[in-house]
C-alpha positions as semicolon CSV with decimal commas, in nm:
position;residue;x (nm);y (nm);z (nm)
1;M;-27,609;9,329;-3,713
2;A;-27,352;9,347;-3,427
3;E;-27,129;9,651;-3,412
4;T;-26,766;9,592;-3,512
5;V;-26,519;9,602;-3,220
6;W;-26,196;9,759;-3,344
7;S;-25,853;9,675;-3,208
8;T;-25,673;9,994;-3,107
9;D;-25,354;9,830;-2,977
10;T;-25,113;9,871;-3,267
11;G;-24,798;9,813;-3,064
12;E;-24,543;9,548;-3,150
13;A;-24,532;9,196;-3,007
14;V;-24,219;8,986;-2,959
15;Y;-24,205;8,608;-3,006
16;R;-23,924;8,357;-2,998
17;S;-23,908;8,041;-3,204
18;R;-23,652;7,770;-3,256
19;D;-23,809;7,669;-3,586
20;P;-23,668;7,807;-3,911
21;V;-23,833;8,135;-3,996
22;R;-23,890;8,014;-4,351
23;N;-24,184;7,810;-4,215
24;L;-24,369;8,127;-4,111
25;R;-24,704;8,180;-4,285
26;L;-24,940;8,475;-4,238
27;R;-25,298;8,512;-4,359
28;V;-25,393;8,873;-4,431
29;H;-25,758;8,966;-4,486
30;L;-25,839;9,315;-4,618
31;Q;-26,192;9,450;-4,663
32;R;-26,337;9,786;-4,758
33;I;-26,612;9,897;-4,519
34;T;-26,754;10,222;-4,652
35;S;-26,679;10,573;-4,764
36;S;-26,715;10,870;-4,531
37;N;-26,941;11,026;-4,795
38;F;-27,164;10,719;-4,793
39;L;-27,485;10,890;-4,698
40;H;-27,649;11,102;-4,969
41;Y;-28,003;11,206;-4,889
42;Q;-28,256;11,431;-5,046
43;P;-28,346;11,764;-4,887
44;A;-28,615;11,730;-4,623
45;A;-28,830;11,998;-4,786
46;E;-28,890;11,773;-5,084
47;L;-29,048;11,504;-4,861
48;R;-29,124;11,592;-4,505
49;K;-28,944;11,822;-4,272
50;D;-28,853;11,552;-4,022
51;L;-28,809;11,240;-4,244
52;I;-28,533;11,112;-4,471
53;D;-28,600;10,883;-4,761
54;L;-28,438;10,542;-4,698
55;A;-28,390;10,493;-5,068
56;T;-28,120;10,757;-5,062
57;F;-27,893;10,534;-4,846
58;R;-27,681;10,397;-5,128
59;P;-27,307;10,373;-5,205
60;Q;-27,150;10,648;-5,400
61;P;-27,124;10,533;-5,762
62;T;-26,786;10,487;-5,923
63;A;-26,676;10,627;-6,256
64;S;-26,789;10,311;-6,430
65;G;-27,096;10,284;-6,215
66;H;-26,995;9,946;-6,072
67;R;-26,729;9,826;-5,824
68;P;-26,654;9,452;-5,843
69;E;-26,684;9,244;-5,525
70;E;-26,326;9,116;-5,550
71;D;-26,208;9,477;-5,524
72;E;-26,398;9,520;-5,197
73;E;-26,230;9,226;-5,019
74;E;-25,905;9,033;-5,050
75;E;-25,742;8,748;-4,853
76;I;-25,400;8,603;-4,916
77;V;-25,145;8,378;-4,739
78;I;-24,791;8,517;-4,736
79;G;-24,468;8,335;-4,650
80;W;-24,154;8,480;-4,497
81;Q;-23,968;8,704;-4,746
82;E;-24,220;8,612;-5,016
83;K;-24,224;8,881;-5,280
84;L;-24,566;9,004;-5,397
85;F;-24,544;9,282;-5,654
86;S;-24,756;9,594;-5,632
87;Q;-24,918;9,753;-5,933
88;F;-24,659;10,030;-5,916
89;E;-24,372;9,777;-5,940
90;V;-24,543;9,592;-6,225
91;D;-24,574;9,913;-6,426
92;L;-24,220;10,019;-6,334
93;Y;-24,026;9,702;-6,416
94;Q;-24,204;9,638;-6,743
95;N;-23,994;9,926;-6,872
96;E;-23,641;9,792;-6,911
97;T;-23,485;10,139;-6,891
98;A;-23,605;10,168;-6,529
99;C;-23,393;9,867;-6,425
100;Q;-23,059;9,966;-6,274
101;S;-22,945;9,691;-6,036
102;P;-22,932;9,310;-6,080
103;L;-23,229;9,288;-5,843
104;D;-23,431;9,514;-6,072
105;Y;-23,359;9,287;-6,369
106;Q;-23,455;8,984;-6,161
107;Y;-23,786;9,146;-6,072
108;R;-23,844;9,229;-6,436
109;Q;-23,800;8,865;-6,538
110;E;-24,039;8,750;-6,264
111;I;-24,303;9,006;-6,365
112;L;-24,281;8,902;-6,731
113;K;-24,332;8,541;-6,629
114;L;-24,636;8,639;-6,423
115;E;-24,783;8,828;-6,717
116;N;-24,737;8,528;-6,943
117;S;-24,897;8,296;-6,688
118;G;-25,212;8,501;-6,637
119;G;-25,104;8,788;-6,413
120;K;-25,026;8,820;-6,043
121;K;-25,251;8,658;-5,783
122;N;-25,266;8,965;-5,557
123;R;-25,445;9,291;-5,622
124;R;-25,413;9,535;-5,334
125;I;-25,193;9,342;-5,088
126;F;-24,821;9,328;-5,168
127;T;-24,489;9,300;-4,982
128;Y;-24,151;9,466;-4,947
129;T;-23,879;9,215;-4,859
130;D;-23,545;9,273;-4,691
131;S;-23,378;9,320;-5,030
132;D;-23,607;9,601;-5,139
133;R;-23,517;9,966;-5,106
134;Y;-23,797;10,062;-4,870
135;T;-23,794;10,241;-4,535
136;N;-24,098;10,300;-4,321
137;L;-24,051;10,665;-4,225
138;E;-24,338;10,654;-3,978
139;E;-24,160;10,382;-3,782
140;H;-23,826;10,559;-3,758
141;C;-23,940;10,919;-3,734
142;Q;-24,091;10,898;-3,388
143;R;-24,232;11,216;-3,246
144;M;-24,054;11,375;-2,952
145;T;-24,338;11,608;-2,851
146;T;-24,717;11,613;-2,871
147;A;-24,722;11,905;-3,112
148;A;-24,918;11,828;-3,427
149;S;-24,693;12,059;-3,630
150;E;-24,370;11,877;-3,538
151;V;-24,159;11,777;-3,836
152;P;-23,863;11,533;-3,829
153;S;-23,522;11,692;-3,830
154;F;-23,263;11,648;-4,104
155;L;-23,065;11,397;-3,892
156;V;-23,374;11,189;-3,818
157;E;-23,464;11,166;-4,185
158;R;-23,109;11,066;-4,275
159;M;-23,087;10,803;-3,999
160;A;-23,422;10,659;-4,104
161;N;-23,264;10,553;-4,431
162;V;-22,974;10,374;-4,259
163;R;-23,049;10,004;-4,275
164;R;-22,931;9,745;-4,026
165;R;-22,669;9,508;-4,156
166;R;-22,792;9,167;-4,255
167;Q;-22,648;8,854;-4,100
168;D;-22,497;8,724;-4,421
169;R;-22,318;9,054;-4,487
170;R;-22,120;9,057;-4,161
171;G;-21,750;8,992;-4,174
172;M;-21,593;8,673;-4,049
173;E;-21,412;8,860;-3,774
174;G;-21,743;8,941;-3,606
175;G;-21,741;8,594;-3,449
176;I;-21,421;8,668;-3,258
177;L;-21,623;8,833;-2,983
178;K;-21,771;8,495;-2,890
179;S;-21,434;8,361;-2,783
180;R;-21,235;8,677;-2,710
181;I;-21,379;8,973;-2,525
182;V;-21,114;9,231;-2,617
183;T;-20,958;9,262;-2,964
184;W;-20,632;9,444;-2,912
185;E;-20,549;9,495;-3,281
186;P;-20,880;9,530;-3,469
187;S;-20,869;9,552;-3,845
188;E;-21,055;9,815;-4,044
189;E;-21,315;9,562;-4,156
190;F;-21,369;9,451;-3,795
191;V;-21,425;9,810;-3,685
192;R;-21,657;9,874;-3,977
193;N;-21,870;9,569;-3,894
194;N;-21,881;9,611;-3,515
195;H;-21,881;9,984;-3,445
196;V;-22,255;9,964;-3,369
197;I;-22,378;9,731;-3,095
198;N;-22,674;9,596;-3,286
199;T;-22,824;9,258;-3,360
200;P;-22,863;9,207;-3,737
201;L;-23,225;9,200;-3,847
202;Q;-23,417;9,090;-4,152
203;T;-23,726;9,299;-4,218
204;M;-24,040;9,241;-4,420
205;H;-24,331;9,480;-4,476
206;I;-24,683;9,371;-4,573
207;M;-24,842;9,659;-4,761
208;A;-25,178;9,754;-4,910
209;D;-25,263;9,978;-5,202
210;L;-25,581;10,157;-5,089
211;G;-25,622;10,369;-5,397
212;P;-25,960;10,419;-5,572
213;Y;-26,091;10,158;-5,806
214;K;-25,892;10,143;-6,133
215;K;-25,642;10,392;-5,991
216;L;-25,396;10,152;-5,829
217;G;-25,020;10,195;-5,854
218;Y;-24,970;10,531;-5,683
219;K;-24,720;10,564;-5,398
220;K;-24,941;10,801;-5,200
221;Y;-25,203;10,529;-5,153
222;E;-24,958;10,274;-5,005
223;H;-25,017;10,184;-4,640
224;V;-24,825;9,952;-4,407
225;L;-25,041;9,669;-4,273
226;C;-24,776;9,478;-4,079
227;T;-24,399;9,488;-4,019
228;L;-24,202;9,173;-3,931
229;K;-23,846;9,167;-3,801
230;V;-23,642;8,855;-3,731
231;D;-23,293;8,851;-3,579
232;S;-23,028;8,580;-3,569
233;N;-23,144;8,461;-3,225
234;G;-23,487;8,354;-3,348
235;V;-23,667;8,657;-3,203
236;I;-23,966;8,760;-3,417
237;T;-24,112;9,109;-3,378
238;V;-24,459;9,168;-3,524
239;K;-24,617;9,515;-3,546
240;P;-24,909;9,518;-3,502
241;D;-24,966;9,186;-3,324
242;F;-25,159;8,895;-3,470
243;T;-25,531;8,958;-3,454
244;G;-25,628;8,635;-3,281
245;L;-25,938;8,690;-3,066
246;K;-25,906;9,066;-3,088
247;G;-26,101;9,280;-3,327
248;P;-25,974;9,382;-3,671
249;Y;-25,749;9,682;-3,729
250;R;-25,880;9,984;-3,916
251;I;-25,728;10,221;-4,170
252;E;-25,897;10,546;-4,269
253;T;-25,760;10,702;-4,583
254;E;-25,708;11,073;-4,623
255;G;-25,805;11,305;-4,902
256;E;-26,127;11,418;-5,060
257;K;-26,268;11,071;-5,073
258;Q;-26,212;10,917;-4,732
259;E;-26,261;10,544;-4,708
260;L;-26,260;10,302;-4,415
261;W;-26,081;9,967;-4,441
262;K;-26,042;9,682;-4,192
263;Y;-25,786;9,404;-4,195
264;T;-25,679;9,104;-3,986
265;I;-25,346;8,924;-3,955
266;D;-25,338;8,559;-3,846
267;N;-25,055;8,312;-3,800
268;V;-25,133;8,007;-4,012
269;S;-24,790;7,843;-4,001
270;P;-24,821;7,465;-4,042
271;H;-24,755;7,248;-3,739
272;A;-24,454;7,021;-3,749
273;Q;-24,515;6,652;-3,812
274;P;-24,408;6,398;-3,546
275;E;-24,134;6,270;-3,776
276;E;-24,000;6,623;-3,821
277;E;-24,008;6,687;-3,447
278;E;-23,816;6,365;-3,382
279;R;-23,563;6,456;-3,651
280;E;-23,525;6,804;-3,501
281;R;-23,478;6,653;-3,154
282;R;-23,198;6,432;-3,282
283;V;-23,034;6,725;-3,457
284;F;-23,038;6,935;-3,138
285;K;-22,906;6,643;-2,935
286;D;-22,619;6,599;-3,177
287;L;-22,555;6,973;-3,177
288;Y;-22,543;6,992;-2,798
289;G;-22,317;6,686;-2,789
290;R;-22,074;6,849;-3,030
291;H;-22,082;7,170;-2,827
292;K;-22,005;6,973;-2,511
293;E;-21,709;6,809;-2,683
294;Y;-21,590;7,150;-2,796
295;L;-21,604;7,285;-2,441
296;S;-21,423;6,977;-2,314
297;S;-21,149;7,034;-2,570
298;L;-21,104;7,389;-2,442
299;V;-21,067;7,267;-2,083
300;G;-20,844;6,973;-2,172
301;T;-20,805;6,633;-2,015
302;D;-20,498;6,712;-1,805
303;F;-20,698;6,831;-1,503
304;E;-20,462;6,903;-1,216
305;M;-20,490;6,637;-0,947
306;T;-20,324;6,603;-0,612
307;V;-20,069;6,332;-0,538
308;P;-20,204;6,015;-0,377
309;G;-20,259;6,054;-0,005
310;A;-20,257;6,436;-0,016
311;L;-20,526;6,690;0,062
312;R;-20,531;7,024;-0,116
313;L;-20,685;7,318;0,067
314;F;-20,785;7,622;-0,138
315;V;-20,921;7,928;0,041
316;N;-21,080;8,238;-0,110
317;G;-21,103;8,482;0,178
318;E;-21,210;8,836;0,253
319;V;-21,132;9,072;0,538
320;V;-21,483;9,207;0,578
321;S;-21,473;9,460;0,862
322;A;-21,335;9,558;1,202
323;Q;-21,530;9,723;1,481
324;G;-21,508;9,826;1,845
325;Y;-21,163;9,990;1,837
326;E;-21,057;10,306;2,009
327;Y;-20,900;10,499;1,722
328;D;-20,985;10,565;1,357
329;N;-20,799;10,493;1,029
330;L;-20,761;10,119;1,081
331;Y;-20,578;9,860;0,875
332;V;-20,524;9,487;0,927
333;H;-20,206;9,286;0,888
334;F;-20,277;8,912;0,861
335;F;-20,092;8,592;0,777
336;V;-20,155;8,217;0,773
337;E;-19,931;7,986;0,973
338;L;-19,895;7,631;0,844
339;P;-19,802;7,364;1,096
340;T;-19,446;7,258;1,023
341;A;-19,537;6,890;1,011
342;H;-19,718;6,755;0,702
343;W;-19,821;7,098;0,563
344;S;-19,665;7,283;0,270
345;S;-19,748;7,553;0,016
346;P;-19,618;7,643;-0,333
347;A;-19,305;7,851;-0,346
348;F;-19,484;8,140;-0,515
349;Q;-19,768;8,138;-0,262
350;Q;-19,802;8,448;-0,045
351;L;-19,946;8,366;0,297
352;S;-19,968;8,719;0,433
353;G;-20,124;9,051;0,341
354;V;-20,207;9,405;0,454
355;T;-20,539;9,578;0,390
356;Q;-20,590;9,938;0,292
357;T;-20,639;10,206;0,555
358;C;-21,009;10,257;0,621
359;T;-21,196;10,520;0,818
360;T;-21,474;10,408;1,048
361;K;-21,846;10,471;1,035
362;S;-22,083;10,478;1,327
363;L;-22,306;10,173;1,341
364;G;-22,513;10,181;1,657
365;M;-22,280;10,213;1,954
366;D;-21,972;10,091;1,764
367;K;-21,748;10,232;1,495
368;V;-21,706;9,997;1,200
369;A;-21,438;9,998;0,930
370;H;-21,543;9,811;0,614
371;F;-21,241;9,672;0,427
372;S;-21,381;9,413;0,181
373;Y;-21,022;9,312;0,115
374;P;-20,991;8,982;-0,081
375;F;-20,710;8,730;-0,049
376;T;-20,645;8,374;-0,160
377;F;-20,402;8,097;-0,079
378;E;-20,361;7,721;-0,112
379;A;-20,184;7,460;0,096
380;F;-20,118;7,084;0,083
381;F;-20,147;6,830;0,362
382;L;-19,960;6,499;0,333
383;H;-20,007;6,261;0,624
384;E;-19,805;5,942;0,643
385;D;-19,828;5,852;1,011
386;E;-20,151;5,660;1,069
387;S;-20,106;5,597;1,439
388;S;-20,399;5,707;1,653
389;D;-20,176;5,924;1,872
390;A;-20,074;6,150;1,585
391;L;-20,341;6,423;1,581
392;P;-20,307;6,649;1,274
393;E;-20,305;7,025;1,321
394;W;-20,490;7,273;1,101
395;P;-20,361;7,607;0,966
396;V;-20,416;7,917;1,181
397;L;-20,506;8,266;1,061
398;Y;-20,342;8,545;1,265
399;C;-20,439;8,911;1,243
400;E;-20,303;9,236;1,382
401;V;-20,516;9,551;1,381
402;L;-20,335;9,886;1,372
403;S;-20,439;10,249;1,349
404;L;-20,275;10,551;1,184
405;D;-20,281;10,909;1,310
406;F;-20,240;11,241;1,129
407;W;-19,858;11,218;1,147
408;Q;-19,858;10,869;0,994
409;R;-19,765;10,710;1,324
410;Y;-19,922;10,377;1,399
411;R;-20,035;10,212;1,720
412;V;-20,141;9,854;1,787
413;E;-20,514;9,811;1,843
414;G;-20,533;9,436;1,889
415;Y;-20,411;9,084;1,813
416;G;-20,623;8,783;1,726
417;A;-20,610;8,432;1,583
418;V;-20,854;8,170;1,457
419;V;-20,819;7,815;1,330
420;L;-20,931;7,776;0,967
421;P;-21,252;7,573;0,922
422;A;-21,189;7,201;0,875
423;T;-21,499;7,158;0,659
424;P;-21,539;7,291;0,304
425;G;-21,795;7,557;0,228
426;S;-21,863;7,919;0,313
427;H;-21,781;8,039;0,665
428;T;-21,803;8,375;0,841
429;L;-21,565;8,403;1,136
430;T;-21,551;8,678;1,399
431;V;-21,213;8,705;1,570
432;S;-21,194;8,874;1,911
433;T;-20,872;9,069;1,967
434;W;-20,670;9,195;2,263
435;R;-20,361;9,410;2,309
436;P;-20,092;9,427;2,578
437;V;-20,111;9,727;2,811
438;E;-19,885;9,902;3,061
439;L;-19,996;10,028;3,395
440;G;-20,007;10,400;3,455
441;T;-20,122;10,716;3,284
442;V;-19,786;10,786;3,121
443;A;-19,816;10,482;2,892
444;E;-20,160;10,591;2,769
445;L;-20,039;10,948;2,711
446;R;-19,742;10,816;2,519
447;R;-19,974;10,600;2,310
448;F;-20,205;10,893;2,237
449;F;-19,943;11,162;2,155
450;I;-19,641;10,969;2,029
451;G;-19,805;10,654;1,898
452;G;-19,581;10,408;2,076
453;S;-19,731;10,103;2,245
454;L;-19,637;9,755;2,350
455;E;-19,607;9,511;2,062
456;L;-19,559;9,137;2,033
457;E;-19,228;9,044;1,881
458;D;-19,376;8,716;1,759
459;L;-19,739;8,731;1,645
460;S;-19,779;8,357;1,692
461;Y;-19,758;8,427;2,066
462;V;-20,129;8,505;2,042
463;R;-20,178;8,126;2,052
464;I;-19,898;7,873;2,100
465;P;-19,587;7,972;1,904
466;G;-19,456;7,719;1,660
467;S;-19,110;7,744;1,816
468;F;-19,239;7,643;2,161
469;K;-19,130;7,289;2,256
470;G;-19,232;7,269;2,621
471;E;-19,537;7,121;2,785
472;R;-19,680;7,440;2,938
473;L;-19,665;7,797;2,807
474;S;-19,677;8,059;3,082
475;R;-19,807;8,409;3,017
476;F;-19,782;8,513;3,379
477;G;-19,727;8,887;3,414
478;L;-19,862;8,977;3,070
479;R;-20,132;9,241;3,115
480;T;-20,385;9,260;2,832
481;E;-20,696;9,452;2,741
482;T;-20,988;9,327;2,531
483;T;-21,045;9,543;2,223
484;G;-21,267;9,496;1,914
485;T;-21,340;9,221;1,664
486;V;-21,241;9,144;1,306
487;T;-21,479;8,963;1,066
488;F;-21,346;8,725;0,800
489;R;-21,544;8,553;0,525
490;L;-21,380;8,234;0,400
491;H;-21,477;8,005;0,110
492;C;-21,289;7,679;0,156
493;L;-21,240;7,410;-0,107
494;Q;-21,080;7,070;-0,052
495;Q;-20,943;6,840;-0,321
496;S;-20,817;6,488;-0,280
497;R;-20,812;6,164;-0,474
498;A;-20,966;5,997;-0,170
499;F;-21,297;6,169;-0,246
500;M;-21,348;5,957;-0,559
501;E;-21,135;5,646;-0,501
502;S;-21,271;5,338;-0,328
503;S;-20,940;5,176;-0,238
504;S;-20,753;5,148;0,089
505;L;-20,621;5,499;0,022
506;R;-20,975;5,634;0,055
507;K;-21,020;5,462;0,394
508;R;-20,683;5,590;0,504
509;M;-20,759;5,947;0,396
510;R;-21,106;5,933;0,548
511;S;-20,958;5,848;0,888
512;V;-20,726;6,145;0,855
513;L;-21,012;6,376;0,763
514;D;-21,219;6,246;1,053
515;R;-20,936;6,329;1,287
516;L;-20,898;6,669;1,124
517;E;-21,267;6,740;1,179
518;G;-21,246;6,618;1,537
519;F;-20,942;6,833;1,601
520;S;-21,146;7,151;1,633
521;Q;-21,400;6,975;1,856
522;Q;-21,128;6,838;2,082
523;S;-20,968;7,179;2,099
524;S;-21,300;7,335;2,203
525;I;-21,356;7,071;2,474
526;H;-21,003;7,125;2,601
527;N;-21,063;7,500;2,626
528;V;-21,385;7,447;2,821
529;L;-21,220;7,206;3,067
530;E;-20,929;7,442;3,110
531;A;-21,168;7,729;3,190
532;F;-21,341;7,514;3,452
533;R;-21,005;7,430;3,613
534;R;-20,907;7,798;3,631
535;A;-21,244;7,893;3,783
536;R;-21,214;7,617;4,041
537;R;-20,860;7,724;4,128
538;R;-20,970;8,088;4,180
539;M;-21,257;7,979;4,404
540;Q;-21,015;7,769;4,610
541;E;-20,776;8,063;4,647
542;A;-21,062;8,295;4,750
543;R;-21,183;8,046;5,005
544;E;-20,836;8,014;5,159
545;S;-20,801;8,392;5,188
546;L;-21,122;8,424;5,401
547;P;-21,112;8,406;5,786
548;Q;-21,165;8,057;5,922
549;D;-21,469;8,154;6,129
550;L;-21,660;8,237;5,806
551;V;-21,596;7,896;5,653
552;S;-21,778;7,582;5,765
553;P;-21,597;7,247;5,795
554;S;-21,757;7,143;5,461
555;G;-21,597;7,442;5,287
556;T;-21,911;7,656;5,241
557;L;-21,959;8,012;5,366
558;V;-22,144;8,070;5,693
559;S;-22,419;8,332;5,682
């Protein structure tokens, strides 16, 4: 006969099911193996010194001399919250004076009916449902140390008797948390029902009375075979886990007569029929449809749309960092300039901001100040002129970097500007800055000790000022110095009716957007060509300043 492989993993297992828990069925099989005093042999002197008589290997006789087979083994199928009475409860509730609560009287009536119908179907296996007054002290009184002499404290014993609230006992105000995070004026009932962050559970214990034969009904012989907990989210906790392919669990009783029992727990819940699955699928579909309608009702149908022919630009931005500057304690002043033609913003919209003062940290060879300063703004573009010569302009983001000294005096560290991205999405922009300088050591000393420095009266002078009406802007005589860089992170959103309409308005708006996208490309090409012209002009001036004998008739240098 093969040796029994016991399962020693008695930890809990967690399952999740969308089916109603009332369909849960468990098959529990309990069997008595043997007694620890099973072997009784004769003294060796009566036979031989080294032999034992095999006839002495026999079970210990009971008081009646016979133990029935049905008392050795029992198997029963139990449903969720199905009440199976123990022998102790049968003896208790037959006495009407022991009944105190309505539940006790209900149990008494059920026991009397069972007695009239031939008795209960179970013998040793019984259950404690969620309505019973039972607490598994071994589950709640967990040991904190490895000492065998440790005893639970007074608080632990008291808390072990505190039961979790059931779902049907919770107040109606408990559902407010689903739609409102903070309850500013909670009532006493709301506080009483929600002072503990806990998911309501329903508990069921499958028990076994492992008392000696014809001595059932004593509390000291009750043992927990399995504990099931189900919460409102459909999470089922089983301790210990279903036996499955593992070996059976074992229980060894204590006392003078130690006995060994084994038991298995199997999930025998019936599978759903195809008709039931189809019905359940329709129910869930209808439920999700109603939930979608509920969410739509919360949002409303009056979704804010732009006027026909308009483009709405929404920007969530962040001043990430600044690096490469001479002094510490930096802060950034920034603003967005909207082109005067065709662009507008709401009256309440703030198009400028100032970050907090931030000290720098060494990162490689540079000193970096991390701001992580958020800002947001929106603007509207309305274009009515569809002539090809009218090239739309895009908003420009200007920034000014300043530093603060110990005496709260500030100095300009740099100016910069960048055109906002013409395409929606996430963009990271690095803006190079410069600052005007004066010649001589006195200006630098003044800047270091006093804090004064040259400043631009109009920050838009970094690019082309909006007030400039001429053809050429001259910066001749302005001495500048390249300083550090500022990093911006922009998340741009664009909204327009043209994105979903298929009329002439969509074609008209698409041409405008194409020109807007090409604006940045044309600007880049113009900057490149302008750089080439300046380089060519400097080479021509250098060539004219050289002596004529070093220049060949073709204009190249003579070696």
